[in-house]
Short mmCIF file of N, CA, C and O in Angstrom, two decimals:
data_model
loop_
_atom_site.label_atom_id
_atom_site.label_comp_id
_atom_site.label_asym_id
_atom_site.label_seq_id
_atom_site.Cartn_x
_atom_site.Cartn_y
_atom_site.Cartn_z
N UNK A 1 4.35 -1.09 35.90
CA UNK A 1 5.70 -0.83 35.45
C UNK A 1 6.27 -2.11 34.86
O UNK A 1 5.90 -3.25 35.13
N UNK A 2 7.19 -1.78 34.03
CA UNK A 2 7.70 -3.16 33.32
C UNK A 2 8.98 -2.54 32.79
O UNK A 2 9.31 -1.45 32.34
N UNK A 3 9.74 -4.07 33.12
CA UNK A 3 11.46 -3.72 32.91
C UNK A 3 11.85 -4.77 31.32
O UNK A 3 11.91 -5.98 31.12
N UNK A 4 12.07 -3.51 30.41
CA UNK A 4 12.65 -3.64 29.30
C UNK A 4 13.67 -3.62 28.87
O UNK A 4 13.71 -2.59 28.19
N UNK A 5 15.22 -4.45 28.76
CA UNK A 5 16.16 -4.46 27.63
C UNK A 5 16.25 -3.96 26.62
O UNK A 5 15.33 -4.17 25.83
N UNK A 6 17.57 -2.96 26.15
CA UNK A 6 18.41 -2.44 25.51
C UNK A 6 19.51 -3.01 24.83
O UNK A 6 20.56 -2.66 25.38
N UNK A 7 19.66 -3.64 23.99
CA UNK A 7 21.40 -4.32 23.66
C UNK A 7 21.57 -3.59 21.87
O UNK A 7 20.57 -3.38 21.19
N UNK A 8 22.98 -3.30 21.37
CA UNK A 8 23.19 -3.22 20.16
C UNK A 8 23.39 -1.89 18.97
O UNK A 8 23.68 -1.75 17.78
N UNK A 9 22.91 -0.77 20.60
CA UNK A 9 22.84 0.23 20.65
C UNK A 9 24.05 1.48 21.59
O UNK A 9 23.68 2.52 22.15
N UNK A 10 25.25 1.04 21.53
CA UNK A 10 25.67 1.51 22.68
C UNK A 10 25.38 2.89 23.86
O UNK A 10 25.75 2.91 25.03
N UNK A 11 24.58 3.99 23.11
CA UNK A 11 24.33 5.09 23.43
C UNK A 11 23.04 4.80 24.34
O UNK A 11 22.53 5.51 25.21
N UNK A 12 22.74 3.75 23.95
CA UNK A 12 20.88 3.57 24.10
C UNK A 12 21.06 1.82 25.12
O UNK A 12 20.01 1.28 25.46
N UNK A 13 22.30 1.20 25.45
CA UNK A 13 21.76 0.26 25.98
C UNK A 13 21.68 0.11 27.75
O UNK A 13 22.19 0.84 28.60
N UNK A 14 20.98 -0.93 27.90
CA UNK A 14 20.71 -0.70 29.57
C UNK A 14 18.95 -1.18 29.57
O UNK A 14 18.34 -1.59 28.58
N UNK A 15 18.40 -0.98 30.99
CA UNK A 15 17.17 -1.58 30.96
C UNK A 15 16.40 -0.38 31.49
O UNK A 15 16.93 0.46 32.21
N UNK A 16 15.02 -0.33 31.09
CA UNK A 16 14.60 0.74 31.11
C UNK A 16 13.09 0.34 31.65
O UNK A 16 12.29 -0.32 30.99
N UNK A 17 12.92 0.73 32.61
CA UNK A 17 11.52 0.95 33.77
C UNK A 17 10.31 1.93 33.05
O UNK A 17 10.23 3.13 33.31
N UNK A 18 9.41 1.22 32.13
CA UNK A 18 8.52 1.89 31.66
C UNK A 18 7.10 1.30 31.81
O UNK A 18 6.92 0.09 31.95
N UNK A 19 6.04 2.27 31.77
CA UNK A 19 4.53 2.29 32.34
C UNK A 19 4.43 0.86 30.81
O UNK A 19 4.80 0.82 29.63
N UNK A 20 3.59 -0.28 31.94
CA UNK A 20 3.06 -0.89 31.29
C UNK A 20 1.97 -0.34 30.01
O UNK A 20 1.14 0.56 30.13
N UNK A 21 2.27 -1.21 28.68
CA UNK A 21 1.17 -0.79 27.37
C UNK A 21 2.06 -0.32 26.24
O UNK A 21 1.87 -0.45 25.04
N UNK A 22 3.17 0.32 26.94
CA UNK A 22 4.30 0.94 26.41
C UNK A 22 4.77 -0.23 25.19
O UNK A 22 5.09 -1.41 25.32
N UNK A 23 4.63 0.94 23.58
CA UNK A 23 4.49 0.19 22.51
C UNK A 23 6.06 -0.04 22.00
O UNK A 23 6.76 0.85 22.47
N UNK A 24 6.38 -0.43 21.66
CA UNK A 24 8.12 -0.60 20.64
C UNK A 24 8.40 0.54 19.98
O UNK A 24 9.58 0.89 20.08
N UNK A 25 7.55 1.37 19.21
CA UNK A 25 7.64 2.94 19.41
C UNK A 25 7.85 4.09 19.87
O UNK A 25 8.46 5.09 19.50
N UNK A 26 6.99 3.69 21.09
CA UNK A 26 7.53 4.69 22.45
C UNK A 26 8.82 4.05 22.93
O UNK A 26 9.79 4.78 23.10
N UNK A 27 8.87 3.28 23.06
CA UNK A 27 10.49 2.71 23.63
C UNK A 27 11.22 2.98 23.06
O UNK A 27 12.19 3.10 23.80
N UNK A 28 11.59 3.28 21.71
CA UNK A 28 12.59 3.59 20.87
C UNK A 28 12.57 5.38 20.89
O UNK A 28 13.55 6.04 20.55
N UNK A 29 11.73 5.78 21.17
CA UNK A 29 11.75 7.08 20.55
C UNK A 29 12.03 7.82 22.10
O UNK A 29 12.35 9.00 21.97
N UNK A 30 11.96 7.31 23.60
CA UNK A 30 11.90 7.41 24.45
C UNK A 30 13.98 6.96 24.71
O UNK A 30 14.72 7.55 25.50
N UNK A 31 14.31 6.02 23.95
CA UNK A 31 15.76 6.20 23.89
C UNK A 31 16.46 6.46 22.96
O UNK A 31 17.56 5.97 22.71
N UNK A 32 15.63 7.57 22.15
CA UNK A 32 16.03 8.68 20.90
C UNK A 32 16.66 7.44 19.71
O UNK A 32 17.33 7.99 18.83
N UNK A 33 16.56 5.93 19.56
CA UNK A 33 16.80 5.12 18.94
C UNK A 33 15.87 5.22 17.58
O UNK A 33 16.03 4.64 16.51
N UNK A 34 14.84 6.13 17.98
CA UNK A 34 13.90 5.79 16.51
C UNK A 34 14.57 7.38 15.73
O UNK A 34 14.66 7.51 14.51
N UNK A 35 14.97 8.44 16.68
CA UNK A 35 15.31 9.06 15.65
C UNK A 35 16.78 9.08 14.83
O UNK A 35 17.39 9.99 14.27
N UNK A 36 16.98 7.96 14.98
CA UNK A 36 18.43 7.75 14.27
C UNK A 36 17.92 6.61 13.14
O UNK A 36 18.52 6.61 12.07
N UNK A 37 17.14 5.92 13.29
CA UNK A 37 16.38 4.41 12.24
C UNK A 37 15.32 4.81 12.65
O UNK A 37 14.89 4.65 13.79
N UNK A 38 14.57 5.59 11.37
CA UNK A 38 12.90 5.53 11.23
C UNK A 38 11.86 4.40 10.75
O UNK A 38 10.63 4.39 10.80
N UNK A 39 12.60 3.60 10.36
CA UNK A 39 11.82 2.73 9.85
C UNK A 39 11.58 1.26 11.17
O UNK A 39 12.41 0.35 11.20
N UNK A 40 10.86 1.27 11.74
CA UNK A 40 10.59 0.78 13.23
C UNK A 40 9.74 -0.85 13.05
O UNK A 40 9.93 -1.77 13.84
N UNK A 41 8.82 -0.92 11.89
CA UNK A 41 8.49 -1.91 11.52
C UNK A 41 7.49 -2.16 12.17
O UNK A 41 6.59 -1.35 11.94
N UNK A 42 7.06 -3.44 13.37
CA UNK A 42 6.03 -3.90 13.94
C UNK A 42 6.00 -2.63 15.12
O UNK A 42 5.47 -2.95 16.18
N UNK A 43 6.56 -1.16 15.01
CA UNK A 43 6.32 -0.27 16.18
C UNK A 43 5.09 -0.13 16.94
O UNK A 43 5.28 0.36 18.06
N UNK A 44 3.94 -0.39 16.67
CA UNK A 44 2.85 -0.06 17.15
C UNK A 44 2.60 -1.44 18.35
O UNK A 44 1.79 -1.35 19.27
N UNK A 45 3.43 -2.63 18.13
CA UNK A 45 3.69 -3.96 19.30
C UNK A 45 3.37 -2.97 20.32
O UNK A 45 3.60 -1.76 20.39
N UNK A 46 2.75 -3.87 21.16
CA UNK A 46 2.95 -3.46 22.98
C UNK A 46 4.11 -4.88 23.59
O UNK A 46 4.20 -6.11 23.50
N UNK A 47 4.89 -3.64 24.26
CA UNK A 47 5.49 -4.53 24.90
C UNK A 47 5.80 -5.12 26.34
O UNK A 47 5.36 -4.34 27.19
N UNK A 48 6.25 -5.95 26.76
CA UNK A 48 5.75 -7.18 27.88
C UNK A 48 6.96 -6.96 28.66
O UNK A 48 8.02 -6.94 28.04
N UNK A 49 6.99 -6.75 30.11
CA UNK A 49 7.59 -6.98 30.82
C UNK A 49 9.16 -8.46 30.56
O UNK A 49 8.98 -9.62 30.18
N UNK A 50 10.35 -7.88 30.87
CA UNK A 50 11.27 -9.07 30.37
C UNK A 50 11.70 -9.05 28.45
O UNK A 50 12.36 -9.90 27.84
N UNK A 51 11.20 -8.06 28.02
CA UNK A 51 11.14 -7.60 26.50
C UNK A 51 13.21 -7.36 26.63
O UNK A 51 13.95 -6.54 27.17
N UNK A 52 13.42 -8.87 25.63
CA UNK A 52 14.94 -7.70 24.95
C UNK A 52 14.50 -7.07 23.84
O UNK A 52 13.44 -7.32 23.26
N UNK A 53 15.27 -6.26 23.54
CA UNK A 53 14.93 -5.60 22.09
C UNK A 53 16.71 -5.12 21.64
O UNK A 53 17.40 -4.25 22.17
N UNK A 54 17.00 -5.86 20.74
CA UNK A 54 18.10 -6.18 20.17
C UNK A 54 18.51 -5.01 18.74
O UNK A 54 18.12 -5.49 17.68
N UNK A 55 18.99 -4.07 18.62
CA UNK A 55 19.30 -3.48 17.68
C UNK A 55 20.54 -3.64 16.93
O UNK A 55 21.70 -3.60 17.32
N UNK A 56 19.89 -3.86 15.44
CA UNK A 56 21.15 -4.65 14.83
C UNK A 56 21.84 -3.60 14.33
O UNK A 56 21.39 -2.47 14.52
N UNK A 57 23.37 -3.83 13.40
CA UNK A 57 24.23 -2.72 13.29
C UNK A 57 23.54 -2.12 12.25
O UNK A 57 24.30 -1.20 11.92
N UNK A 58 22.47 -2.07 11.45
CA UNK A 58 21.32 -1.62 10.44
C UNK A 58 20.66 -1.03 11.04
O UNK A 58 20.03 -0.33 10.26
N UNK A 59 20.28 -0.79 12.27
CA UNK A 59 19.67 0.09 13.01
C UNK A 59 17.96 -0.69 13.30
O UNK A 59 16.98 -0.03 13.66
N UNK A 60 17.94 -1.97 13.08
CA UNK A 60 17.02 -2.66 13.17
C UNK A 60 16.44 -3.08 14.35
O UNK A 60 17.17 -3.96 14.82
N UNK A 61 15.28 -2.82 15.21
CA UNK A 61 15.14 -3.22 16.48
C UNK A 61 14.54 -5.28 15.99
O UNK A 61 13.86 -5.70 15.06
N UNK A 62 14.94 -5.72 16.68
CA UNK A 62 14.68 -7.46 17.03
C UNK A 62 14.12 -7.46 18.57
O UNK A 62 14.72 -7.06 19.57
N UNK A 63 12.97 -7.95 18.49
CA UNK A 63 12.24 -8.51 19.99
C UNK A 63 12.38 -9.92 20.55
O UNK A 63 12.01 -10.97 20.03
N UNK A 64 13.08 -9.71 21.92
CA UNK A 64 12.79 -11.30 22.50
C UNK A 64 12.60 -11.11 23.78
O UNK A 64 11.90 -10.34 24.44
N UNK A 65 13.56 -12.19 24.08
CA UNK A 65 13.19 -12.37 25.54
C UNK A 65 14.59 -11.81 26.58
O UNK A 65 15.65 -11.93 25.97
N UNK A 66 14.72 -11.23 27.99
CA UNK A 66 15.82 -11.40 28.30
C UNK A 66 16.03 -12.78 28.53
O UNK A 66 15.18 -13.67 28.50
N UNK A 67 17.70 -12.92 28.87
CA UNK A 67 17.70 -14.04 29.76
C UNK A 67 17.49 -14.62 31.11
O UNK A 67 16.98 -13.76 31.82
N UNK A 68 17.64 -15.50 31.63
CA UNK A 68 17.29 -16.05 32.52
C UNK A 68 17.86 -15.04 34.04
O UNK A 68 17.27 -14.48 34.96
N UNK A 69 19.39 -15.22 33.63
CA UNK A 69 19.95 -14.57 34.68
C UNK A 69 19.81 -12.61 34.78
O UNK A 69 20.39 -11.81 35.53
N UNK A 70 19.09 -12.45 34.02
CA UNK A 70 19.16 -10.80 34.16
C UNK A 70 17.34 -10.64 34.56
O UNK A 70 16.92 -9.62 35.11
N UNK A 71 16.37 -11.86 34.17
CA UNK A 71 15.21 -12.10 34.79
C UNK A 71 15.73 -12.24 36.18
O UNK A 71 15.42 -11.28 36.89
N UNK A 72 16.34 -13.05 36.69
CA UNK A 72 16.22 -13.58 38.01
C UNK A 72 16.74 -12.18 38.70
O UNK A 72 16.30 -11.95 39.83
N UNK A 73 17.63 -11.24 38.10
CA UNK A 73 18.47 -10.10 38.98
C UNK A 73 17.42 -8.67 38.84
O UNK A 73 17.66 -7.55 39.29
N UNK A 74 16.32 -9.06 38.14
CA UNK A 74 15.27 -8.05 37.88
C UNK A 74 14.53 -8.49 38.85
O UNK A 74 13.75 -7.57 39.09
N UNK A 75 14.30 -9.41 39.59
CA UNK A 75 13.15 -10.21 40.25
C UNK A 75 12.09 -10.17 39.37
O UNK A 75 11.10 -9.58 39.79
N UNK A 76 12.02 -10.78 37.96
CA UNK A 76 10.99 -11.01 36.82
C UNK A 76 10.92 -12.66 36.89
O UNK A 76 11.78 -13.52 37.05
N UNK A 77 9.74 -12.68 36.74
CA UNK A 77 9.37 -14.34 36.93
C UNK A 77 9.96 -15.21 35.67
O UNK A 77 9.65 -14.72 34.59
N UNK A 78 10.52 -16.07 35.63
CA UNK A 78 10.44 -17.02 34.39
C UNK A 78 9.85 -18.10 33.85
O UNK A 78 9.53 -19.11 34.50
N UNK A 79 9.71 -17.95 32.80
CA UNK A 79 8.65 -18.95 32.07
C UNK A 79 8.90 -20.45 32.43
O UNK A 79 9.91 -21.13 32.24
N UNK A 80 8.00 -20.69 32.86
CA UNK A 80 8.67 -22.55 33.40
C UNK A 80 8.75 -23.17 32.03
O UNK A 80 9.78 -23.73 31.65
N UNK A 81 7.60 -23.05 31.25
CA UNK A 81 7.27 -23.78 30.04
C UNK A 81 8.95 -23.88 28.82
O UNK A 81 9.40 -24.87 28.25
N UNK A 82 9.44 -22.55 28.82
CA UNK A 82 10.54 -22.38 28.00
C UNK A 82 11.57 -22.26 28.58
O UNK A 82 12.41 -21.72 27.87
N UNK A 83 12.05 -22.62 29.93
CA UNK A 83 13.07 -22.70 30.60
C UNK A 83 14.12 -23.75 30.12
O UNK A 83 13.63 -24.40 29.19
N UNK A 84 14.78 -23.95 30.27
CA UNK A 84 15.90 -25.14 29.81
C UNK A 84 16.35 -25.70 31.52
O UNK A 84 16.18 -24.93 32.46
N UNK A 85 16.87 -26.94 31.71
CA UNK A 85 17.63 -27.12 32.85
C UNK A 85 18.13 -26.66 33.36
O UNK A 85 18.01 -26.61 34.58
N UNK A 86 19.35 -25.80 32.40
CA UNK A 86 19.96 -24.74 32.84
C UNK A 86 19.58 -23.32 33.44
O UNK A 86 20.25 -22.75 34.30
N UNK A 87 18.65 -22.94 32.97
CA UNK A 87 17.94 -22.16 33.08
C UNK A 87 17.17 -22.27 34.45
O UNK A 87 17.14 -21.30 35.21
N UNK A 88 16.54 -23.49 34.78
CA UNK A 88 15.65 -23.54 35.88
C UNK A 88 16.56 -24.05 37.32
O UNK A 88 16.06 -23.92 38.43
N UNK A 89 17.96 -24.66 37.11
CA UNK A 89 18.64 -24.66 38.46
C UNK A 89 19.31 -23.44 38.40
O UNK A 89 20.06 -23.44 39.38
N UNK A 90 19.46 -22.41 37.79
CA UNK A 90 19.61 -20.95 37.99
C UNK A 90 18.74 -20.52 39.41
O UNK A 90 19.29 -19.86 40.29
N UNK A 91 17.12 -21.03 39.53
CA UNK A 91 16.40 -20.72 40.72
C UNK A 91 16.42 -21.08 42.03
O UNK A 91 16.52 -22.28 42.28
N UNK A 92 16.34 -20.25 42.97
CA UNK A 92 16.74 -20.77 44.36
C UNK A 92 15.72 -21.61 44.70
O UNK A 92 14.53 -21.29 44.68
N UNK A 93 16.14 -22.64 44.99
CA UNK A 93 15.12 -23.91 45.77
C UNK A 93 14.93 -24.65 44.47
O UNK A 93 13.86 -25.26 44.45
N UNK A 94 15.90 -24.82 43.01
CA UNK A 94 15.98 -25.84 42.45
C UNK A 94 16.98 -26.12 41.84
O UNK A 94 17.41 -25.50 40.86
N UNK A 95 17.46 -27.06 42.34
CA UNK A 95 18.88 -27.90 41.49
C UNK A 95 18.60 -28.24 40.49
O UNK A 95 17.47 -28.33 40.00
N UNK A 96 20.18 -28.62 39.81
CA UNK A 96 20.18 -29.73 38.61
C UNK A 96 19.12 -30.90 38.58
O UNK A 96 18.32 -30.96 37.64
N UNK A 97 19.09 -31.86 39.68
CA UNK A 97 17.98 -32.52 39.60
C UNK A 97 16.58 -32.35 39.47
O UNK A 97 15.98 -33.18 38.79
N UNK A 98 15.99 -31.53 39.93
CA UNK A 98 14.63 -31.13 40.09
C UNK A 98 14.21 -30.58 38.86
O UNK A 98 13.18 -30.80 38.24
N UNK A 99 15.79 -29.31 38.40
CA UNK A 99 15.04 -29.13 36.94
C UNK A 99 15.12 -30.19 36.12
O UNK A 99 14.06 -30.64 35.70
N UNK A 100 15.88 -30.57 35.87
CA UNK A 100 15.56 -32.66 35.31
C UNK A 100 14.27 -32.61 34.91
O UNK A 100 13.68 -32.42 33.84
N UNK A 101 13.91 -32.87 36.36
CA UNK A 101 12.11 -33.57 36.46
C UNK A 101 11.41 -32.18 35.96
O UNK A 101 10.88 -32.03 34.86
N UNK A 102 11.49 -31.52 36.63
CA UNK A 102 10.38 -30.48 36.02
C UNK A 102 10.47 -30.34 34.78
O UNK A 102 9.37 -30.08 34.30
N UNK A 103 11.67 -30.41 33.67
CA UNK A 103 11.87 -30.54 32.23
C UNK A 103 10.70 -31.67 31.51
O UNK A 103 9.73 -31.49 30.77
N UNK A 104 11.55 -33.37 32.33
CA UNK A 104 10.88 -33.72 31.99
C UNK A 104 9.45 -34.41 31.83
O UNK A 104 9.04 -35.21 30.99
N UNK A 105 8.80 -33.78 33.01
CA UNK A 105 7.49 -33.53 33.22
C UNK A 105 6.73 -32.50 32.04
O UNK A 105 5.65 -32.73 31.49
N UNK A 106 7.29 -31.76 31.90
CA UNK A 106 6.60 -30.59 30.87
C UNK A 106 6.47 -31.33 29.52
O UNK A 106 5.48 -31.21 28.79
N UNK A 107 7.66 -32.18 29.20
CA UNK A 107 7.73 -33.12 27.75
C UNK A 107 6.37 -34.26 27.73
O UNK A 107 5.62 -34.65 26.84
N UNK A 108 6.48 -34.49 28.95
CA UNK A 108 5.50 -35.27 29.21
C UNK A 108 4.05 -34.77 29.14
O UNK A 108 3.30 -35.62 28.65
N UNK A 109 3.41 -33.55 29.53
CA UNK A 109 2.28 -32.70 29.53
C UNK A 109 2.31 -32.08 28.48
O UNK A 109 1.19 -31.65 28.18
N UNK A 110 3.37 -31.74 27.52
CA UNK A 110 3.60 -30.58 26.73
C UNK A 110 3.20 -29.72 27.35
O UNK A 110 2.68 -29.47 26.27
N UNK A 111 2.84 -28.84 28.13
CA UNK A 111 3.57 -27.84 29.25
C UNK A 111 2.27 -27.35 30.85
O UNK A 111 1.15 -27.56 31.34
N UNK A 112 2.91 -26.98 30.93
CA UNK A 112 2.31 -26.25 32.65
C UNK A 112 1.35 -25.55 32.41
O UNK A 112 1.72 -24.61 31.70
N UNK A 113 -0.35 -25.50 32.75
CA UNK A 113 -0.94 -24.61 32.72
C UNK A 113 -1.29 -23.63 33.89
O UNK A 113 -1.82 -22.55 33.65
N UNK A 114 -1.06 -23.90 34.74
CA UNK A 114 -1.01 -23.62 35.89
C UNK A 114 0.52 -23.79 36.64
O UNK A 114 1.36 -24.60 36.25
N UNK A 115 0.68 -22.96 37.67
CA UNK A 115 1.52 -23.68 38.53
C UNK A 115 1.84 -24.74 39.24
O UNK A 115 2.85 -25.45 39.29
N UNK A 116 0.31 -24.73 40.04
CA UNK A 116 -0.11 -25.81 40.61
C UNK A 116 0.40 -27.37 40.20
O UNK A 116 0.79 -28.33 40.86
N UNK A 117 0.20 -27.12 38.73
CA UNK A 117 0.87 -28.13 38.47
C UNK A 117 1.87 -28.70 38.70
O UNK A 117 1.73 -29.92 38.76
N UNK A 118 3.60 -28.04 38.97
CA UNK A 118 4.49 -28.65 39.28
C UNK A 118 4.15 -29.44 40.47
O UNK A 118 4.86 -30.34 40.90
N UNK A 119 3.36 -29.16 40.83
CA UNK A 119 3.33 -30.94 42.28
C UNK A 119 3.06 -32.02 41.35
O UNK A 119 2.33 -32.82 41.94
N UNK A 120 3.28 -32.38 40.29
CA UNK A 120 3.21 -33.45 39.88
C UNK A 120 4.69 -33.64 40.02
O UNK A 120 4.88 -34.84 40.17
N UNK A 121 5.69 -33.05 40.03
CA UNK A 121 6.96 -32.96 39.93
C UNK A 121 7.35 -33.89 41.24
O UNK A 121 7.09 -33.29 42.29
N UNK A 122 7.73 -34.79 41.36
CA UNK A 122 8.69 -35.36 42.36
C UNK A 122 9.44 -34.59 43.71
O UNK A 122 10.56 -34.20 43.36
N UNK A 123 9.17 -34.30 44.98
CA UNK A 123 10.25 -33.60 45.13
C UNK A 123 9.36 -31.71 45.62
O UNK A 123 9.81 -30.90 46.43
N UNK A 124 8.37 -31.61 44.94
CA UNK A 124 7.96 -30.50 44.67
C UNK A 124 6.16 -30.51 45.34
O UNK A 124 5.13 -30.65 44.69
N UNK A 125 6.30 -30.31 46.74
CA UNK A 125 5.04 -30.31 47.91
C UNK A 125 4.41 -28.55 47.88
O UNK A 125 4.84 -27.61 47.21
N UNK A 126 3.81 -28.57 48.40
CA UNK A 126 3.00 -27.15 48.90
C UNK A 126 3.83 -26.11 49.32
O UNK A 126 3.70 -25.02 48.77
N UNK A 127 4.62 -26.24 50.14
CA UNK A 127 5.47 -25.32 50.65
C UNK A 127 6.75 -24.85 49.84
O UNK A 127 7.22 -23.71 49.88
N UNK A 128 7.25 -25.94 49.09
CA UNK A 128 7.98 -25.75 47.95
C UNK A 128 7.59 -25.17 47.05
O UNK A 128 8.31 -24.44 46.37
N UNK A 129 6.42 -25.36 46.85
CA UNK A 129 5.91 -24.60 45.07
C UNK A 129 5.40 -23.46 45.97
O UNK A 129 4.86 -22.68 45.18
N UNK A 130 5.32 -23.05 46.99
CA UNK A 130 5.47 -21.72 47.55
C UNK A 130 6.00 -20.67 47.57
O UNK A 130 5.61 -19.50 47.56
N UNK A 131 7.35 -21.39 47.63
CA UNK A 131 8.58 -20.42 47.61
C UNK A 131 9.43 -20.56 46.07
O UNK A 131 10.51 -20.05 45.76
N UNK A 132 8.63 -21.34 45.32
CA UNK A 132 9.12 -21.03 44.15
C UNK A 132 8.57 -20.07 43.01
O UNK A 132 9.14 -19.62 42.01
N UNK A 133 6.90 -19.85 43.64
CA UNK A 133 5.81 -18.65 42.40
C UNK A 133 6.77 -17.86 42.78
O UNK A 133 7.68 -18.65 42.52
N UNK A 134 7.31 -16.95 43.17
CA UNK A 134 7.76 -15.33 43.20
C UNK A 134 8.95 -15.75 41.98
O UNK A 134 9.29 -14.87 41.19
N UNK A 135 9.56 -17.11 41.89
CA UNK A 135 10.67 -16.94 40.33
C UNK A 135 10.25 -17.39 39.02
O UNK A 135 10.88 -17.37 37.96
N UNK A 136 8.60 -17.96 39.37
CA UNK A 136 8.04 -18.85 38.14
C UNK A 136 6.45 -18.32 37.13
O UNK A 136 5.39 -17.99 37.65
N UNK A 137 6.57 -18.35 36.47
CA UNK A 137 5.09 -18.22 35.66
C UNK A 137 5.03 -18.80 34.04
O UNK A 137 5.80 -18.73 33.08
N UNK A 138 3.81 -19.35 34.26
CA UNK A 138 3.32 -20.18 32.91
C UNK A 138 3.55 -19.61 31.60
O UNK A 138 3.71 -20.10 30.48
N UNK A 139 3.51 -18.32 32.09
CA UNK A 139 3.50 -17.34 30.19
C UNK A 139 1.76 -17.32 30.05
O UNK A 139 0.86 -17.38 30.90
N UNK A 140 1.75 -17.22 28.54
CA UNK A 140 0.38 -17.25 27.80
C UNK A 140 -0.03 -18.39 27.42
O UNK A 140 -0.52 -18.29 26.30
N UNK A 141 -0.08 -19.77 27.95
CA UNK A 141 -0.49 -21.14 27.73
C UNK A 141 -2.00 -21.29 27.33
O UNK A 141 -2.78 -21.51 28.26
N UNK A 142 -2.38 -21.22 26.37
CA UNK A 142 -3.82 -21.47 25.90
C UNK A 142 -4.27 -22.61 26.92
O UNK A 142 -3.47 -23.51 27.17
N UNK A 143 -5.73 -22.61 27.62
CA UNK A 143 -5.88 -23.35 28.28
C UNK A 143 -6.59 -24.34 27.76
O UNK A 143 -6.86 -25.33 28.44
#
């Protein structure tokens, strides 16, 4: 299952609990959005858990990301790699400071391939980076 964003659409917005594989096609046509704008574009995309999909007043669907705080209220992991400061003391068990370091640790690596990694982080032991996987994940980091 995977939780997908709605915005731009008023009839059609909200987040929507659909079987992973589920293409930008079926999502639209599943919130009757494709039969109002047929022209769908990259529709055949599969889309990813945390998917916004932004419909412009053209009836245009736009793909991104949600944000941070509607990830964290989904219990959806967030990308450490593209997090901002702000973004990462949003998480329980990290402040302003820590995301600091974990920021600028990543500048320093150009980014996380692992989790594991944040123990390079200052501050950030075994038991800590414990209770932090259930809010964190690498993304698609070429290894």
């Amino acid at each position: 299952m995977m939780a997908i964003a709605i915005s731009g659409d008023p009839e059609s917005e909200g987040v929507y609990f659909l079987p992973s594989g589920t293409t930008l096609e079926q999502l639209l046509e599943t919130t009757m959005i494709s039969s109002q704008h047929k022209d769908v574009g990259s529709g055949g995309r599969t889309m990813t858990s945390g998917s916004h999909i932004t419909i412009s007043s053209g009836g245009e669907p736009g793909i991104g990301k949600m944000d941070v705080t509607m990830r964290l209220a989904l219990d959806l992991p967030v990308e450490v790699n593209g997090a901002s400061v702000a973004d990462l003391a949003l998480i329980p068990g990290i402040g302003e400071k820590l995301a600091y370091e974990i920021v600028a640790l990543r500048k320093q690596k150009g980014a996380f391939h692992d989790l594991a990694d944040l123990m390079e982080v200052p501050g950030i032991k075994a038991k800590k980076l414990d209770a932090l996987k259930r809010y964190l994940t690498t993304g698609d980091v070429p290894g």
